[in-house]
Tab-separated table of C-alpha atoms and ligand atoms in Angstrom:
chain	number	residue	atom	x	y	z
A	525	UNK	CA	0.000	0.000	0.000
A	526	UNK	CA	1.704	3.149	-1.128
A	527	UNK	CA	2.153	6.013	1.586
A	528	UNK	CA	2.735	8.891	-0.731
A	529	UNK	CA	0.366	11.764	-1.104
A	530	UNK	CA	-1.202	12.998	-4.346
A	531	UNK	CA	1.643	15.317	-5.008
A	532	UNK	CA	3.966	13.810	-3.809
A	533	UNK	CA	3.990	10.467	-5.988
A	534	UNK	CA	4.360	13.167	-8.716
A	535	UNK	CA	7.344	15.228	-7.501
A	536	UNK	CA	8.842	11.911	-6.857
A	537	UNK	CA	8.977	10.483	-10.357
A	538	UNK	CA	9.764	14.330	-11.437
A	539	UNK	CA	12.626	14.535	-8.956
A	540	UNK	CA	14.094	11.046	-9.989
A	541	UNK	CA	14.054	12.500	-13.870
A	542	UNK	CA	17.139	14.435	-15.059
A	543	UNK	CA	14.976	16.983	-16.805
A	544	UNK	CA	11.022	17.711	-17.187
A	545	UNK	CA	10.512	16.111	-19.790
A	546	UNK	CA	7.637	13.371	-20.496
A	547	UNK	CA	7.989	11.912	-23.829
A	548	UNK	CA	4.130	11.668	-25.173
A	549	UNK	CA	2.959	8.464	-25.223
A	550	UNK	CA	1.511	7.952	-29.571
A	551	UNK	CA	-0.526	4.898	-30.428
A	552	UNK	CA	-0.117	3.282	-33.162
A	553	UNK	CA	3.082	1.670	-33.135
A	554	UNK	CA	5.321	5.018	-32.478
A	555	UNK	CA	6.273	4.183	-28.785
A	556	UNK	CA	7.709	0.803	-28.655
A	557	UNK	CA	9.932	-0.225	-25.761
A	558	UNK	CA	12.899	0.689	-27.350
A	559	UNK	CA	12.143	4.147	-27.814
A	560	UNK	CA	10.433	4.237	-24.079
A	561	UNK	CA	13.097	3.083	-22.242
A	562	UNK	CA	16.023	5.030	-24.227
A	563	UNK	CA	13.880	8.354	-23.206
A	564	UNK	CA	13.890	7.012	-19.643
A	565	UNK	CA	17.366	6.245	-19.811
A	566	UNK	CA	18.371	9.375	-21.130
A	567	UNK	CA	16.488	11.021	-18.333
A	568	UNK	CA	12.950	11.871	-19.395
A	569	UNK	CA	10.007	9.508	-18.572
A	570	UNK	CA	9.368	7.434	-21.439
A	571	UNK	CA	5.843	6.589	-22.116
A	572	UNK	CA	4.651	3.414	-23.544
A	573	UNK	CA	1.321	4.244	-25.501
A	574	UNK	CA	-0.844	0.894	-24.276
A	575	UNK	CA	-4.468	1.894	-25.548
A	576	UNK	CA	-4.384	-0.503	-29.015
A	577	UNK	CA	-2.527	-3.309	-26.878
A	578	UNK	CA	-3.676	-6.627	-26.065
A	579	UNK	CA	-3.358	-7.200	-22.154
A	580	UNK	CA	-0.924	-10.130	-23.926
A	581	UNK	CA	1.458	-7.658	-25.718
A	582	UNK	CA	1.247	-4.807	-22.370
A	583	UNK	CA	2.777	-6.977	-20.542
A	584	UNK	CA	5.359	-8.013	-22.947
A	585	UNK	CA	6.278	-4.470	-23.828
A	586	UNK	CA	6.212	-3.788	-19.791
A	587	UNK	CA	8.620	-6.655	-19.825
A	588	UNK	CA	10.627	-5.351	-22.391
A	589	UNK	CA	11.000	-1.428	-21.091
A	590	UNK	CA	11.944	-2.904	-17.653
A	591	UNK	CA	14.634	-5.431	-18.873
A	592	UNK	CA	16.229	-2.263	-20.658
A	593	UNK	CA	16.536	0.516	-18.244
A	594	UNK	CA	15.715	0.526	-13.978
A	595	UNK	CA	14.301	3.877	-14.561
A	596	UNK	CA	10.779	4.911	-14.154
A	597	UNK	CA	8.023	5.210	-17.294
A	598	UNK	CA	4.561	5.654	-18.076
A	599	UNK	CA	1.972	3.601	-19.446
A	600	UNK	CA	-0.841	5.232	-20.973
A	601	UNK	CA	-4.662	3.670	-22.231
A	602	UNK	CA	-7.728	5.258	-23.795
A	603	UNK	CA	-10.468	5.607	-21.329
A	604	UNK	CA	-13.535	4.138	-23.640
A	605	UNK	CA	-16.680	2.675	-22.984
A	606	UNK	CA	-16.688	-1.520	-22.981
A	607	UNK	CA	-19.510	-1.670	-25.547
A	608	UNK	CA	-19.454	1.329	-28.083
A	609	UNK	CA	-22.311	2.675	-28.645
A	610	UNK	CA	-22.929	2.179	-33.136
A	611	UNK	CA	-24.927	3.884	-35.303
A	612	UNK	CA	-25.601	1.832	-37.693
A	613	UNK	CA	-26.487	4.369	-40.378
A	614	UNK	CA	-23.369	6.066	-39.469
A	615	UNK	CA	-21.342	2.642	-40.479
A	616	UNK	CA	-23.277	2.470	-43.403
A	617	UNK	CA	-22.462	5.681	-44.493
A	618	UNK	CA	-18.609	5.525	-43.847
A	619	UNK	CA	-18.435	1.933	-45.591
A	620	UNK	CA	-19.962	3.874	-48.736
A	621	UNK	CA	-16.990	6.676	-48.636
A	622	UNK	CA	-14.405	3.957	-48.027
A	623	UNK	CA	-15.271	1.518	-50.466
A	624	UNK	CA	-13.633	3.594	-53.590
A	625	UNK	CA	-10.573	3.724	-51.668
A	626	UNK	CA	-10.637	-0.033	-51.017
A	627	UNK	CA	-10.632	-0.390	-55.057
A	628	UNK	CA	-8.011	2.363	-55.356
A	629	UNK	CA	-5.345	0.427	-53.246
A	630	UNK	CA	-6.750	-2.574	-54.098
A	631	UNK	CA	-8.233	-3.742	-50.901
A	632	UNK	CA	-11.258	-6.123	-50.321
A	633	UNK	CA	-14.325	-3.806	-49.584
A	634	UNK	CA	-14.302	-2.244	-46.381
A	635	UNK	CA	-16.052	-4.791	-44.164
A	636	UNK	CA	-17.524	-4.271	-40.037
A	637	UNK	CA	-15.076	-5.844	-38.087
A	638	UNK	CA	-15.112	-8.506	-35.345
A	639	UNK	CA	-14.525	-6.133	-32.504
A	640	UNK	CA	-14.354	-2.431	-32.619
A	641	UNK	CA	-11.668	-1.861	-29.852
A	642	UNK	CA	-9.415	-3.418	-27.111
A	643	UNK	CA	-11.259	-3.944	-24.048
A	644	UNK	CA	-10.324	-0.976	-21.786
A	645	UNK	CA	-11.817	-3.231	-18.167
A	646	UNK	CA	-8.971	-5.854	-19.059
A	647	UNK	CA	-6.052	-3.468	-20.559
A	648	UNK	CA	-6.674	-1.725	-17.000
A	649	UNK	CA	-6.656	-4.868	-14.962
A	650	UNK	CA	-3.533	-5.216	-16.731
A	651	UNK	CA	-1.836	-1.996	-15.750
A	652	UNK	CA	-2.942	-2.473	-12.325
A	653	UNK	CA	-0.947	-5.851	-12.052
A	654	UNK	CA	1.900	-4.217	-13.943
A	655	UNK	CA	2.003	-1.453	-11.807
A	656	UNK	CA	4.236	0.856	-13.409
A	657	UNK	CA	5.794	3.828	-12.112
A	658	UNK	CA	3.130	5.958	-13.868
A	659	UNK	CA	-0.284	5.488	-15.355
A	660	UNK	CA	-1.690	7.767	-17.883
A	661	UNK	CA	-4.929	8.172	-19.459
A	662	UNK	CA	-6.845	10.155	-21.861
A	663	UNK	CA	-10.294	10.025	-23.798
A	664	UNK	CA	-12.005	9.887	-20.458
A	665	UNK	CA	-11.837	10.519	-16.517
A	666	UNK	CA	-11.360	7.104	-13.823
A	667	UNK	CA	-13.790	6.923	-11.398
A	668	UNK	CA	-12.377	7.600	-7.700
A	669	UNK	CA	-12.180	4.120	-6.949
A	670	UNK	CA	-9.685	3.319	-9.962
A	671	UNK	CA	-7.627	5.633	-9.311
A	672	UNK	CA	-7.671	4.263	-5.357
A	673	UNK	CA	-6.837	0.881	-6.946
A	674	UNK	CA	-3.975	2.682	-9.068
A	675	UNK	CA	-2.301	4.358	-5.726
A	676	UNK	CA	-2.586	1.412	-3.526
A	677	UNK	CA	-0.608	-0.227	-6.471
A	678	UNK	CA	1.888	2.611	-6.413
A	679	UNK	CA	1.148	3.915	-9.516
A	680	UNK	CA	1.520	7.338	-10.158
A	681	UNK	CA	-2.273	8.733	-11.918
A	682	UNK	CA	-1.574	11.725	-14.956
A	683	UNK	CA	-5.156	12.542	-16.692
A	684	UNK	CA	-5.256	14.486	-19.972
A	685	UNK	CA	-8.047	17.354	-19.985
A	686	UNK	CA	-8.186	20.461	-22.636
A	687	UNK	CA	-10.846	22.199	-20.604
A	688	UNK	CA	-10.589	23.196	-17.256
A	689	UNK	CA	-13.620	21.063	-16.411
A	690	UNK	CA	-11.763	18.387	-17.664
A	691	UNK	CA	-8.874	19.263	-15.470
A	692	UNK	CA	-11.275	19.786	-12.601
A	693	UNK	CA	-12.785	16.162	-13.290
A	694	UNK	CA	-9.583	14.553	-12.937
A	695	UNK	CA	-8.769	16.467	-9.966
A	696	UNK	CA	-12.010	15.389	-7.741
A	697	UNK	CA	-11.269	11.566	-8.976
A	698	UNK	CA	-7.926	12.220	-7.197
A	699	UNK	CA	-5.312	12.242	-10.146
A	700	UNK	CA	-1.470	13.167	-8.808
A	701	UNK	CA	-0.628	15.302	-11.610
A	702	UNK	CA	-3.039	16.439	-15.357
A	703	UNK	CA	-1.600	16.779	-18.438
A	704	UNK	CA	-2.542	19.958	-20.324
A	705	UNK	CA	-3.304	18.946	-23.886
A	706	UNK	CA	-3.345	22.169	-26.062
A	707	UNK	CA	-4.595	22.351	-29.912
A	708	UNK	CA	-1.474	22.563	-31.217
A	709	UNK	CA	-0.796	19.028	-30.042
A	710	UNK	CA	-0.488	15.952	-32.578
A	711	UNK	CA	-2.808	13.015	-32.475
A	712	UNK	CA	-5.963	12.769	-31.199
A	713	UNK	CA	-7.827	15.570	-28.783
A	714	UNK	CA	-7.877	13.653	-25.245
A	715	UNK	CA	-10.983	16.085	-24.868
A	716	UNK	CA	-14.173	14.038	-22.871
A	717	UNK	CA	-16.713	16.927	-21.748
A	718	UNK	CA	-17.404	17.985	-25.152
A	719	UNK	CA	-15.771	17.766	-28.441
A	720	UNK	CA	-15.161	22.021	-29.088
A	721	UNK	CA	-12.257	22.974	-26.571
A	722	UNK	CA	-9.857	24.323	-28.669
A	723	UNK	CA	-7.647	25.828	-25.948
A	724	UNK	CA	-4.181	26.509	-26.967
A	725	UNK	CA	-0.836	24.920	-24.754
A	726	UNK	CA	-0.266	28.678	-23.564
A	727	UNK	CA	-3.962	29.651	-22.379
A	728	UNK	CA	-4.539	26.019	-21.590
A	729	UNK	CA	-1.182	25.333	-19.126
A	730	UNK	CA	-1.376	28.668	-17.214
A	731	UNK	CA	-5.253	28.643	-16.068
A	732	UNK	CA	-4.624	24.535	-15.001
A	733	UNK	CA	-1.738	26.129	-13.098
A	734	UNK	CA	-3.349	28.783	-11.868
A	735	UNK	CA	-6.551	26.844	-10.989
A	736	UNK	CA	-5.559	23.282	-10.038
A	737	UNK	CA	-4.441	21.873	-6.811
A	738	UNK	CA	-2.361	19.617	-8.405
A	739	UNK	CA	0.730	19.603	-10.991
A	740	UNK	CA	0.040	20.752	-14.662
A	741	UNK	CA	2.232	19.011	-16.943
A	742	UNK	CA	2.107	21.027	-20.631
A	743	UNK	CA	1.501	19.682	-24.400
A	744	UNK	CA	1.384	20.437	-27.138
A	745	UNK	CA	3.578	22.426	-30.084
A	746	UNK	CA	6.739	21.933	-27.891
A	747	UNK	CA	9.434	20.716	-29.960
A	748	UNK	CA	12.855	22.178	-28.307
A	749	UNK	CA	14.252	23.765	-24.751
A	750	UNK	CA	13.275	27.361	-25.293
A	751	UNK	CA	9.452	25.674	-25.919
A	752	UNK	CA	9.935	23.487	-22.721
A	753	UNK	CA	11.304	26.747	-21.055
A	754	UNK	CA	8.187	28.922	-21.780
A	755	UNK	CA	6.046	26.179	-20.643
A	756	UNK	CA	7.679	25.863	-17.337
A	757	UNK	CA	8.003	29.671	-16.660
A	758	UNK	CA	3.760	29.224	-16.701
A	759	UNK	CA	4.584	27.139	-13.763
A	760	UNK	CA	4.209	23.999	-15.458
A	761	UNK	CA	5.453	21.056	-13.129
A	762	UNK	CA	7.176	19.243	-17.128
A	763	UNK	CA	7.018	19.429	-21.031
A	764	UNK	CA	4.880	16.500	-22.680
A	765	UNK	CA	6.373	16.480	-25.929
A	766	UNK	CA	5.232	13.758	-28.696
A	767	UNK	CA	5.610	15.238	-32.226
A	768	UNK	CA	9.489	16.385	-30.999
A	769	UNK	CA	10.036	12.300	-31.082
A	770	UNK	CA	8.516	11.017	-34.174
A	771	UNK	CA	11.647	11.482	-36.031
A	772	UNK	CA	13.899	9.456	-33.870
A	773	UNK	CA	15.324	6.176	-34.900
A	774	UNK	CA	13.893	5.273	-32.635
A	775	UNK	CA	10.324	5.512	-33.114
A	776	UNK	CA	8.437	2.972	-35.200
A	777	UNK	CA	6.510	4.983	-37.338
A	778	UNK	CA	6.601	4.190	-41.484
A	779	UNK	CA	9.647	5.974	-42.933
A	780	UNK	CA	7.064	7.133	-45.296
A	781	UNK	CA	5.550	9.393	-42.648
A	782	UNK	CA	9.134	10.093	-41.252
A	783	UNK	CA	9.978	11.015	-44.618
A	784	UNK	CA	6.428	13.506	-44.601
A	785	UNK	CA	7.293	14.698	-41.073
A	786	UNK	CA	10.680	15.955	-43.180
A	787	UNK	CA	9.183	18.539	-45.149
A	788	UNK	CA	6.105	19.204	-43.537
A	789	UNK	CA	6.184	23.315	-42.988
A	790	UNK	CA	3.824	25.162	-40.746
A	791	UNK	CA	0.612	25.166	-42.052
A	792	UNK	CA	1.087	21.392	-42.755
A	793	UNK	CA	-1.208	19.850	-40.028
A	794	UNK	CA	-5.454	20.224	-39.864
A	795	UNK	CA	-7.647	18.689	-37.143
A	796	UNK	CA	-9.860	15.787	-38.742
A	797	UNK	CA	-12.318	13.253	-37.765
A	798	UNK	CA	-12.374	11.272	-40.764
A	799	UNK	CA	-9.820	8.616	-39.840
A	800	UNK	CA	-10.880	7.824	-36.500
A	801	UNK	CA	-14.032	9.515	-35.323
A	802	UNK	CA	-12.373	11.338	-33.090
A	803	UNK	CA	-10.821	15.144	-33.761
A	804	UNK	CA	-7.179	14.401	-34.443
A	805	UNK	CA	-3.960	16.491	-35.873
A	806	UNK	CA	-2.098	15.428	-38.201
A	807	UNK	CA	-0.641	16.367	-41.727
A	808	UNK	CA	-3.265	16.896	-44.335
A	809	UNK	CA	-2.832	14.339	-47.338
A	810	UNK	CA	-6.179	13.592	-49.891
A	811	UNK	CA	-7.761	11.505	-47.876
A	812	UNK	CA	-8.461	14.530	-45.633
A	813	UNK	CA	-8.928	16.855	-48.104
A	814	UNK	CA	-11.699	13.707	-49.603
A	815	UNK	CA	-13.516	13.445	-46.384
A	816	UNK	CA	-13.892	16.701	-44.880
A	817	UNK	CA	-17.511	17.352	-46.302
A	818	UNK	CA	-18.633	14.503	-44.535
A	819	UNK	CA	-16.551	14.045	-41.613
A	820	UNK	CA	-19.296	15.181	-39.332
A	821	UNK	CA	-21.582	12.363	-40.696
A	822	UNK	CA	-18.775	9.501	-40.156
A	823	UNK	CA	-19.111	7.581	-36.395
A	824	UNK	CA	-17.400	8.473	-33.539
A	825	UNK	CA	-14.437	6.961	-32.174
A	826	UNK	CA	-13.742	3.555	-31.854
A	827	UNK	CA	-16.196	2.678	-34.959
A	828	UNK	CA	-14.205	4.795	-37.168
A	829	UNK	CA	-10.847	3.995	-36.251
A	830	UNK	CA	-11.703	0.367	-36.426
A	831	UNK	CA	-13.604	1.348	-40.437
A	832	UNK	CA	-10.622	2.768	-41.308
A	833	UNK	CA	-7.533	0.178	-39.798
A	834	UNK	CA	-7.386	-2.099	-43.174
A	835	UNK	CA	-7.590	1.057	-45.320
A	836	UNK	CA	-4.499	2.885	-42.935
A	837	UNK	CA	-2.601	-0.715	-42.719
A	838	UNK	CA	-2.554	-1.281	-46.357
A	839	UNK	CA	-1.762	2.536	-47.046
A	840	UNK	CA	1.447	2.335	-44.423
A	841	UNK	CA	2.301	-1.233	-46.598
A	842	UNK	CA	2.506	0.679	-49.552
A	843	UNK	CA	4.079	3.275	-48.801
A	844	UNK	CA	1.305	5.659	-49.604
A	845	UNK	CA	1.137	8.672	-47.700
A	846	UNK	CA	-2.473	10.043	-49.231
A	847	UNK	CA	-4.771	7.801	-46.678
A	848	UNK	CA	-2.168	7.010	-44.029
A	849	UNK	CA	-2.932	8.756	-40.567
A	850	UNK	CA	0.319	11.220	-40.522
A	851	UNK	CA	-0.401	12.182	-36.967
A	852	UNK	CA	1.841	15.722	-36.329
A	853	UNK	CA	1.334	18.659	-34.127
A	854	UNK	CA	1.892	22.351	-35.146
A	855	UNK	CA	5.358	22.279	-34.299
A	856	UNK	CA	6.070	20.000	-36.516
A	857	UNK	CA	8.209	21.926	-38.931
A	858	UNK	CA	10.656	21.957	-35.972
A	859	UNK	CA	11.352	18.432	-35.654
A	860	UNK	CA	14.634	16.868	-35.611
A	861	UNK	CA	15.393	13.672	-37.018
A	862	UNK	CA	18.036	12.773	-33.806
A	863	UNK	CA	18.657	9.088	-32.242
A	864	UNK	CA	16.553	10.009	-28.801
A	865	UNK	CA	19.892	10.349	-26.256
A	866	UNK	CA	20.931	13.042	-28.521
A	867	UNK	CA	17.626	14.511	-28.998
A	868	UNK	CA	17.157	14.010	-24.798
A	869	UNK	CA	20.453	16.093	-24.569
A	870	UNK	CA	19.929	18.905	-26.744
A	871	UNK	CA	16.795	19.539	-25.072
A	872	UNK	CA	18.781	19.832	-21.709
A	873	UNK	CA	21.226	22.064	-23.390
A	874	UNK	CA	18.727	24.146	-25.311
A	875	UNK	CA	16.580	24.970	-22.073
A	876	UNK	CA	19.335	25.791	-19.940
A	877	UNK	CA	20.744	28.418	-22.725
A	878	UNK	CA	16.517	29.460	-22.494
A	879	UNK	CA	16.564	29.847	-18.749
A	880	UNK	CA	20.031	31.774	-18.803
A	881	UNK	CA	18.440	34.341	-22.057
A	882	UNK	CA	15.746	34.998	-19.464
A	883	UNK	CA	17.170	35.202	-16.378
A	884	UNK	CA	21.003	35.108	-16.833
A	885	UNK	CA	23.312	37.806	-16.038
A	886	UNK	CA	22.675	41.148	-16.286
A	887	UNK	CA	22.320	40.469	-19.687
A	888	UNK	CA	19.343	38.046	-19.506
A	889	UNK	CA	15.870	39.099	-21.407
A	890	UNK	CA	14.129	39.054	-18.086
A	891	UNK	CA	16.753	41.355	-16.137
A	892	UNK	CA	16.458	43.957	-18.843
A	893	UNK	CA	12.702	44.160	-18.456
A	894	UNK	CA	13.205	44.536	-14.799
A	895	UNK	CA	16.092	47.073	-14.627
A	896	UNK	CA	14.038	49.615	-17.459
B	1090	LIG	C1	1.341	10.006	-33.366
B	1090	LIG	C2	0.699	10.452	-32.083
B	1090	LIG	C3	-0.028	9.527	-31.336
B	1090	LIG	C4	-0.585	9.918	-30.105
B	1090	LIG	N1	-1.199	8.958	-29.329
B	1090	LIG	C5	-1.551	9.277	-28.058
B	1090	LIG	C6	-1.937	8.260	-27.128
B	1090	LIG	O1	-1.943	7.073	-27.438
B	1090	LIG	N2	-2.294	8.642	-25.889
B	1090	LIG	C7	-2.249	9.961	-25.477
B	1090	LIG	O2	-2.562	10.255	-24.328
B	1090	LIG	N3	-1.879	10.930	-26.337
B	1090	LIG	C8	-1.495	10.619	-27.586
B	1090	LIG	N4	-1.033	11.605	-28.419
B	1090	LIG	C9	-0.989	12.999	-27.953
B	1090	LIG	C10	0.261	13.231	-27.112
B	1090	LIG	O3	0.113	12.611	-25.850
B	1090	LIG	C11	0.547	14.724	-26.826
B	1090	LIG	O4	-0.575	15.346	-26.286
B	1090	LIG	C12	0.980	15.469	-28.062
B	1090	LIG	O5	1.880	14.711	-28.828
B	1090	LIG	C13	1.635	16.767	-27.657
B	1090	LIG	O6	1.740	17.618	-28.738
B	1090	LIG	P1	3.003	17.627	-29.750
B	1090	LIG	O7	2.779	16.465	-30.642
B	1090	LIG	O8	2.841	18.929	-30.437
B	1090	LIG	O9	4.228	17.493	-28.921
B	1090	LIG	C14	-0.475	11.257	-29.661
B	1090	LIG	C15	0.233	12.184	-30.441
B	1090	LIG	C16	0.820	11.801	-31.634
B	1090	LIG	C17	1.606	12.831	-32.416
């Protein structure tokens, strides 16, 4: 039974780290072990991205983060519903959109599958037994209870919210730290009390901060040290930085998309439902552009995501970046292609040259201001 209080099972992981740095945890086969445990290792707190995991594989990719480095990581699930609610006209609809693109890459028609999702009650049972340092979530809120189970197991509870609500939500079910997911962020919105905040990392970071009794941890649109340093003069307790990764050797993302992440510039990325049912950010491509008029018909997340997986697998097999997910933030035009201990490093360096700019000398940016 763990004796730590809220906060403090936070500051303790953050203390342990070497900077404050969380790399983001990014479904879909960017995060695996390797790239977790070299963050940790390097002195940020890797984060394994669990929510499209079997209970099977979590524990094998637990296995495999812990036989590579002592230090502490996250593991992170979507909080979703066990049965999903479907709309059947919905499907119907989204089958009709796909079914050209099926013939265009030569696909089968799309099809409904045999199971829309994991099953979140058993990838939590899971975490619970694997009990790692740090247990993240987003999509949804734990009740009280959970996150009880979570702290009696020693795990350290992060929530995402966008909203203050959402921050507030987490907060009452007793979460040790929130992570502040601004617009600018890659991937999917972790938004769950309504689909329209659109908060940006700034606005977002400093009213959690301001309004939370508990640690805000910032993301989204930080890709480098002077980003992590403007987040942390808000008072942010660490950087959450996912986009700032994808590049790494790392990371297990198609080179394709690598190779898209290259010359993306910044008005590359849009917010879109149409993969996934879910608002998401990532590089626009055609099948964006295709589905945009009727994204607002398609059905919500998981039924889209799981519409959509044969069309995105076969897409990523051929190389084909016009109806592959390219998941990016805003920042994404400042992304570095660097193995992650270098990458780790330069962030270190880069935010103490931002912290010295600011408040260095009598030189610093900050010391001016204050001796006009
Ligand atoms: C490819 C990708 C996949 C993501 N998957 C997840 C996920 O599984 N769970 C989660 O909480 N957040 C996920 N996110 C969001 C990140 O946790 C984080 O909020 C975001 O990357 C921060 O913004 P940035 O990309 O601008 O750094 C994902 C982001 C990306 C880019």
């Amino acid at each position: 039974m763990s004796s730590c209080t809220h906060s403090n099972r936070w500051s303790r992981i953050l203390d342990s780290l070497r900077l404050p740095l969380v790399q983001a945890p990014m479904a879909g086969g960017a995060t695996p072990p390797a790239l977790v445990a070299a963050v940790s290792e390097a002195g940020g707190l890797g984060s394994l991205a669990g929510a499209l995991l079997s209970p099977d594989r979590l524990e094998a990719d637990v296995a495999a983060i812990r036989s590579r480095t002592p230090a502490p990581f996250a593991v992170n699930l979507f909080i979703l519903p066990s049965v999903p609610e479907v709309d059947n006209q919905a499907v119907e609809a989204a089958l009709r959109h796909l079914a050209p693109l099926h013939v265009a890459l030569g696909l089968p028609p799309p099809a409904v599958p045999s199971r829309w999702c994991e099953d979140f009650a058993a990838q939590f049972e899971t975490v619970l037994r694997l009990a790692p340092p740090v247990a993240s979530f987003t999509f949804g809120v734990l009740t009280p209870a959970q996150v009880h189970l979570l702290h009696e197991a020693d795990c350290c509870v992060v929530g995402t919210a966008t909203s203050l609500e959402e921050g507030e939500a987490w907060v009452a079910a007793g979460a040790d730290a929130v992570c502040a997911q601004g617009v600018e962020a890659g991937g999917h919105r972790g938004g769950f009390l309504g689909e329209d905040a659109n908060l940006g990392t700034l606005a977002l970071a400093r009213l959690l901060v301001q309004r939370l009794p508990v640690p805000v941890i910032a993301a989204g649109g930080i890709m480098d040290g002077a980003g992590m340093a403007a987040a942390l003069a808000l008072n942010a307790s660490a950087c959450q930085l996912g986009t700032a990764f994808l590049r790494c050797p790392e990371c297990g993302i198609a080179p394709a998309w690598k190779a898209a992440l290259a010359t993306a510039d910044a008005s590359s990325t849009r917010l879109t439902r149409a993969f996934s049912g879910r608002w998401a950010r990532g590089l626009k491509n055609d099948y964006m552009r295709r589905m945009a008029p009727v994204q607002a018909d398609l059905p919500a997340y998981p039924v889209m995501n799981a519409l959509t997986g044969a069309l995105r697998a076969e897409a990523t097999r051929q190389g084909n970046t016009a109806c592959m997910s390219l998941w990016a933030g805003q920042g994404v035009a400042l992304g570095r292609a660097l193995p992650v201990a270098e990458l780790v490093a330069t962030l270190a360096e880069e935010l103490a040259t931002a912290g010295q700019a600011l408040a260095g000398g009598g030189k610093g940016r900050l010391n001016r201001v204050l001796s006009d």
